[in-house]
mmCIF file of C-alpha atoms in Angstrom:
data_model
loop_
_atom_site.group_PDB
_atom_site.id
_atom_site.type_symbol
_atom_site.label_atom_id
_atom_site.label_comp_id
_atom_site.label_asym_id
_atom_site.label_seq_id
_atom_site.Cartn_x
_atom_site.Cartn_y
_atom_site.Cartn_z
ATOM 1 C CA ASP A 1 133.600 74.026 25.661
ATOM 2 C CA ALA A 2 136.610 74.183 27.931
ATOM 3 C CA GLY A 3 136.232 72.605 31.324
ATOM 4 C CA VAL A 4 137.654 73.825 34.594
ATOM 5 C CA THR A 5 141.335 74.582 34.223
ATOM 6 C CA GLN A 6 143.928 74.741 36.973
ATOM 7 C CA SER A 7 147.525 75.851 37.050
ATOM 8 C CA PRO A 8 150.148 74.802 37.649
ATOM 9 C CA THR A 9 149.753 71.050 37.230
ATOM 10 C CA HIS A 10 152.494 70.202 39.686
ATOM 11 C CA LEU A 11 154.758 72.148 41.953
ATOM 12 C CA ILE A 12 157.277 71.494 44.659
ATOM 13 C CA LYS A 13 157.776 73.874 47.559
ATOM 14 C CA THR A 14 159.836 73.937 50.717
ATOM 15 C CA ARG A 15 158.429 74.133 54.232
ATOM 16 C CA GLY A 16 157.708 77.711 55.233
ATOM 17 C CA GLN A 17 157.220 78.958 51.694
ATOM 18 C CA GLN A 18 154.051 80.370 50.221
ATOM 19 C CA VAL A 19 152.131 79.062 47.208
ATOM 20 C CA THR A 20 149.390 80.365 44.912
ATOM 21 C CA LEU A 21 147.172 78.033 42.924
ATOM 22 C CA ARG A 22 144.918 79.231 40.137
ATOM 23 C CA CYS A 23 141.583 78.119 38.775
ATOM 24 C CA SER A 24 139.480 79.175 35.798
ATOM 25 C CA PRO A 25 135.849 78.037 35.941
ATOM 26 C CA ILE A 26 133.720 76.877 33.068
ATOM 27 C CA SER A 27 132.509 79.842 31.040
ATOM 28 C CA GLY A 28 129.329 81.197 32.600
ATOM 29 C CA HIS A 29 129.927 79.597 35.981
ATOM 30 C CA LYS A 30 130.021 82.060 38.837
ATOM 31 C CA SER A 31 130.860 79.833 41.787
ATOM 32 C CA VAL A 32 134.225 78.281 42.555
ATOM 33 C CA SER A 33 135.011 75.851 45.351
ATOM 34 C CA TRP A 34 138.368 74.542 46.503
ATOM 35 C CA TYR A 35 139.047 71.085 47.927
ATOM 36 C CA GLN A 36 142.150 69.409 49.352
ATOM 37 C CA GLN A 37 142.677 65.724 48.636
ATOM 38 C CA VAL A 38 145.391 64.063 50.671
ATOM 39 C CA LEU A 39 146.675 60.773 49.277
ATOM 40 C CA GLY A 40 144.332 57.934 50.133
ATOM 41 C CA GLN A 41 141.478 60.173 51.282
ATOM 42 C CA GLY A 42 138.456 61.855 49.806
ATOM 43 C CA PRO A 43 138.483 65.566 48.987
ATOM 44 C CA GLN A 44 137.906 67.984 51.863
ATOM 45 C CA PHE A 45 136.149 71.302 51.392
ATOM 46 C CA ILE A 46 138.334 74.382 51.874
ATOM 47 C CA PHE A 47 136.444 77.383 50.448
ATOM 48 C CA GLN A 48 133.544 78.378 48.256
ATOM 49 C CA TYR A 49 133.263 81.708 46.446
ATOM 50 C CA TYR A 50 130.224 82.992 44.600
ATOM 51 C CA GLU A 51 129.983 86.361 42.936
ATOM 52 C CA LYS A 52 133.360 87.237 44.441
ATOM 53 C CA GLU A 53 132.172 86.699 48.009
ATOM 54 C CA GLU A 54 133.174 83.914 50.359
ATOM 55 C CA ARG A 55 130.131 81.708 50.911
ATOM 56 C CA GLY A 56 131.686 78.893 52.869
ATOM 57 C CA ARG A 57 134.854 77.908 54.653
ATOM 58 C CA GLY A 58 135.967 74.488 55.771
ATOM 59 C CA ASN A 59 137.996 73.534 58.818
ATOM 60 C CA PHE A 60 141.356 74.817 57.618
ATOM 61 C CA PRO A 61 143.792 77.183 59.368
ATOM 62 C CA ASP A 62 144.119 80.846 58.517
ATOM 63 C CA ARG A 63 147.225 80.032 56.489
ATOM 64 C CA PHE A 64 144.750 79.152 53.752
ATOM 65 C CA SER A 65 143.081 82.027 51.942
ATOM 66 C CA ALA A 66 141.364 82.530 48.603
ATOM 67 C CA ARG A 67 139.777 85.123 46.442
ATOM 68 C CA GLN A 68 137.651 85.351 43.328
ATOM 69 C CA PHE A 69 138.199 87.876 40.577
ATOM 70 C CA PRO A 70 135.659 89.813 38.461
ATOM 71 C CA ASN A 71 136.061 87.245 35.671
ATOM 72 C CA TYR A 72 135.158 84.531 38.254
ATOM 73 C CA SER A 73 138.577 82.927 38.217
ATOM 74 C CA SER A 74 140.010 82.166 41.628
ATOM 75 C CA GLU A 75 143.269 81.839 43.513
ATOM 76 C CA LEU A 76 144.025 79.734 46.545
ATOM 77 C CA ASN A 77 146.937 80.892 48.690
ATOM 78 C CA VAL A 78 148.677 78.860 51.332
ATOM 79 C CA ASN A 79 151.264 80.512 53.590
ATOM 80 C CA ALA A 80 153.923 78.974 55.807
ATOM 81 C CA LEU A 81 153.688 75.606 54.100
ATOM 82 C CA LEU A 82 153.849 72.451 56.184
ATOM 83 C CA LEU A 83 154.683 68.933 55.069
ATOM 84 C CA GLY A 84 151.051 68.038 55.724
ATOM 85 C CA ASP A 85 149.911 70.491 53.065
ATOM 86 C CA SER A 86 151.178 68.093 50.406
ATOM 87 C CA ALA A 87 148.058 67.099 48.507
ATOM 88 C CA LEU A 88 146.066 67.373 45.307
ATOM 89 C CA TYR A 89 144.168 70.659 45.298
ATOM 90 C CA LEU A 90 140.966 70.508 43.330
ATOM 91 C CA CYS A 91 138.909 73.372 42.037
ATOM 92 C CA ALA A 92 135.227 72.943 41.166
ATOM 93 C CA SER A 93 132.919 75.365 39.436
ATOM 94 C CA SER A 94 129.151 75.614 39.343
ATOM 95 C CA LEU A 95 126.678 77.844 37.636
ATOM 96 C CA GLN A 96 125.170 79.271 40.785
ATOM 97 C CA GLY A 97 126.213 79.493 44.392
ATOM 98 C CA ALA A 98 123.711 76.955 45.646
ATOM 99 C CA SER A 99 124.110 74.605 42.724
ATOM 100 C CA TYR A 100 125.438 71.177 43.574
ATOM 101 C CA GLU A 101 126.212 70.495 39.924
ATOM 102 C CA GLN A 102 129.922 70.944 40.520
ATOM 103 C CA TYR A 103 132.468 70.298 37.803
ATOM 104 C CA PHE A 104 136.002 69.540 38.888
ATOM 105 C CA GLY A 105 139.302 70.484 37.319
ATOM 106 C CA PRO A 106 142.266 68.108 37.043
ATOM 107 C CA GLY A 107 143.860 69.499 40.175
ATOM 108 C CA THR A 108 147.241 70.853 41.192
ATOM 109 C CA ARG A 109 149.603 68.396 42.853
ATOM 110 C CA LEU A 110 151.525 70.212 45.599
ATOM 111 C CA THR A 111 154.520 68.575 47.207
ATOM 112 C CA VAL A 112 156.089 70.208 50.248
ATOM 113 C CA THR A 113 159.608 69.063 51.160
ATOM 114 C CA ALA B 1 128.386 65.733 62.548
ATOM 115 C CA GLN B 2 127.618 64.841 58.984
ATOM 116 C CA SER B 3 129.694 62.019 57.528
ATOM 117 C CA VAL B 4 129.947 59.689 54.568
ATOM 118 C CA THR B 5 131.166 56.109 54.933
ATOM 119 C CA GLN B 6 132.394 53.898 52.152
ATOM 120 C CA PRO B 7 133.042 50.583 53.919
ATOM 121 C CA ASP B 8 135.094 48.993 51.151
ATOM 122 C CA ILE B 9 138.556 50.454 50.600
ATOM 123 C CA HIS B 10 139.431 48.108 47.736
ATOM 124 C CA ILE B 11 137.253 45.928 45.532
ATOM 125 C CA THR B 12 138.400 43.597 42.780
ATOM 126 C CA VAL B 13 135.994 42.198 40.208
ATOM 127 C CA SER B 14 136.362 40.272 36.979
ATOM 128 C CA GLU B 15 135.520 41.970 33.725
ATOM 129 C CA GLY B 16 131.882 41.326 32.892
ATOM 130 C CA ALA B 17 130.896 40.732 36.502
ATOM 131 C CA SER B 18 128.392 42.898 38.328
ATOM 132 C CA LEU B 19 129.474 45.583 40.756
ATOM 133 C CA GLU B 20 128.038 47.197 43.853
ATOM 134 C CA LEU B 21 129.868 49.897 45.806
ATOM 135 C CA ARG B 22 128.434 50.807 49.174
ATOM 136 C CA CYS B 23 127.852 54.252 50.627
ATOM 137 C CA ASN B 24 126.216 55.253 53.892
ATOM 138 C CA TYR B 25 125.709 58.767 55.159
ATOM 139 C CA SER B 26 124.910 60.369 58.459
ATOM 140 C CA TYR B 27 122.687 63.422 58.274
ATOM 141 C CA GLY B 28 119.458 64.505 59.932
ATOM 142 C CA ALA B 29 117.548 65.083 56.731
ATOM 143 C CA THR B 30 117.827 63.773 53.184
ATOM 144 C CA PRO B 31 120.900 65.315 51.615
ATOM 145 C CA TYR B 32 121.755 65.615 47.984
ATOM 146 C CA LEU B 33 123.730 62.507 47.003
ATOM 147 C CA PHE B 34 126.453 62.022 44.416
ATOM 148 C CA TRP B 35 128.868 59.493 43.012
ATOM 149 C CA TYR B 36 132.109 60.671 41.418
ATOM 150 C CA VAL B 37 134.841 58.701 39.682
ATOM 151 C CA GLN B 38 138.527 59.606 39.664
ATOM 152 C CA SER B 39 141.055 58.027 37.336
ATOM 153 C CA PRO B 40 144.751 58.168 38.309
ATOM 154 C CA GLY B 41 146.100 61.697 38.096
ATOM 155 C CA GLN B 42 142.724 63.097 37.107
ATOM 156 C CA GLY B 43 140.060 65.268 38.659
ATOM 157 C CA LEU B 44 136.613 64.035 39.629
ATOM 158 C CA GLN B 45 133.913 63.185 37.117
ATOM 159 C CA LEU B 46 130.266 63.159 38.176
ATOM 160 C CA LEU B 47 128.640 59.771 37.525
ATOM 161 C CA LEU B 48 125.170 60.481 38.878
ATOM 162 C CA LYS B 49 123.217 62.470 41.434
ATOM 163 C CA TYR B 50 120.078 62.239 43.543
ATOM 164 C CA PHE B 51 118.150 65.278 44.678
ATOM 165 C CA SER B 52 114.587 63.995 45.041
ATOM 166 C CA GLY B 53 111.970 61.836 43.337
ATOM 167 C CA ASP B 54 112.635 58.395 41.932
ATOM 168 C CA THR B 55 115.043 56.632 44.260
ATOM 169 C CA LEU B 56 116.734 54.725 41.426
ATOM 170 C CA VAL B 57 118.877 57.074 39.382
ATOM 171 C CA GLN B 58 120.708 56.414 36.160
ATOM 172 C CA GLY B 59 124.081 57.884 35.401
ATOM 173 C CA ILE B 60 126.750 57.871 32.771
ATOM 174 C CA LYS B 61 128.809 54.873 31.678
ATOM 175 C CA GLY B 62 126.014 52.434 32.549
ATOM 176 C CA PHE B 63 126.043 53.138 36.291
ATOM 177 C CA GLU B 64 122.994 53.417 38.498
ATOM 178 C CA ALA B 65 122.446 54.072 42.192
ATOM 179 C CA GLU B 66 119.595 53.497 44.597
ATOM 180 C CA PHE B 67 118.720 55.769 47.490
ATOM 181 C CA LYS B 68 117.329 53.938 50.512
ATOM 182 C CA ARG B 69 116.165 56.372 53.148
ATOM 183 C CA SER B 70 115.604 53.689 55.802
ATOM 184 C CA GLN B 71 119.215 52.545 55.498
ATOM 185 C CA SER B 72 120.759 55.982 54.844
ATOM 186 C CA SER B 73 122.439 54.398 51.867
ATOM 187 C CA PHE B 74 123.177 55.312 48.268
ATOM 188 C CA ASN B 75 124.856 52.287 46.694
ATOM 189 C CA LEU B 76 126.337 52.390 43.204
ATOM 190 C CA ARG B 77 125.781 49.491 40.823
ATOM 191 C CA LYS B 78 126.774 48.359 37.363
ATOM 192 C CA PRO B 79 125.535 45.109 35.808
ATOM 193 C CA SER B 80 128.675 44.365 33.783
ATOM 194 C CA VAL B 81 132.048 45.924 34.554
ATOM 195 C CA HIS B 82 134.520 46.899 31.829
ATOM 196 C CA TRP B 83 138.284 47.074 32.281
ATOM 197 C CA SER B 84 138.089 50.838 31.774
ATOM 198 C CA ASP B 85 135.981 51.143 34.941
ATOM 199 C CA ALA B 86 139.074 50.595 37.082
ATOM 200 C CA ALA B 87 139.367 53.815 39.092
ATOM 201 C CA GLU B 88 138.573 55.297 42.479
ATOM 202 C CA TYR B 89 134.943 55.983 43.293
ATOM 203 C CA PHE B 90 133.764 58.594 45.756
ATOM 204 C CA CYS B 91 130.361 59.014 47.307
ATOM 205 C CA ALA B 92 129.495 62.548 48.387
ATOM 206 C CA VAL B 93 126.672 64.392 50.084
ATOM 207 C CA GLY B 94 125.599 67.993 49.686
ATOM 208 C CA LEU B 95 123.924 69.677 52.602
ATOM 209 C CA PRO B 96 121.144 72.042 51.531
ATOM 210 C CA ARG B 97 121.370 75.366 53.269
ATOM 211 C CA ALA B 98 120.672 78.991 52.554
ATOM 212 C CA GLY B 99 123.108 81.572 51.318
ATOM 213 C CA GLY B 100 124.304 80.070 48.096
ATOM 214 C CA TYR B 101 126.381 77.472 49.856
ATOM 215 C CA ASN B 102 127.203 74.173 48.166
ATOM 216 C CA LYS B 103 129.783 72.307 50.232
ATOM 217 C CA LEU B 104 130.227 68.617 49.417
ATOM 218 C CA ILE B 105 131.314 66.036 51.987
ATOM 219 C CA PHE B 106 133.140 63.068 50.487
ATOM 220 C CA GLY B 107 133.721 59.534 51.641
ATOM 221 C CA ALA B 108 137.231 58.093 51.703
ATOM 222 C CA GLY B 109 136.713 56.341 48.382
ATOM 223 C CA THR B 110 136.672 52.785 47.061
ATOM 224 C CA ARG B 111 139.411 51.705 44.702
ATOM 225 C CA LEU B 112 138.119 49.353 42.018
ATOM 226 C CA ALA B 113 140.402 46.922 40.238
ATOM 227 C CA VAL B 114 139.148 44.921 37.249
ATOM 228 C CA HIS B 115 140.656 41.571 36.310
ATOM 229 C CA PRO B 116 140.511 40.459 32.679
#
């Protein structure tokens, strides 16, 4: 079975630009969470979506937004990019909203110059 | 506020030696507890988890962890380390709450190096 997939693998953006990251959960999983991992730190929770509804939001500015589609895939959007947004963005899927059995994708490495 | 502390930023062990990685959490009740491993350029792989019951849990790759409520700790152990265990290890807590919410809070990680 395919695991969590994320695209793109890497991308480079300029300050002020906008970026969209994509995530496909494991087949049958209905919950997707997004995490930001800055170099040298542990992942930090950004959003959780379950059944296409936002179930949780971390301490991130409104420049960060996300959505979940009917097929349970998800997009994370970041507007007005700052240098500090450079990080590995991880997507995790789980079977149910309250399930802590989260499976992580390989991540998208975003570099903002 | 809830937090997870991994006191050791870097640890170096010899291949075949035993390993213990420390993790302490701050939370009013018993959270769900996890250890993940991350190899360079990779996502996170779940090693083991504790929800309730037996405080010594077994995971994949020969790892185990012990939950000690009195010390708010969940230390990861392996009796004999292999060179392939070199990676970064993250302890995480999940905070049970209603509404289908499953946020994880991670520690800063411990980077493990293995000498031949």
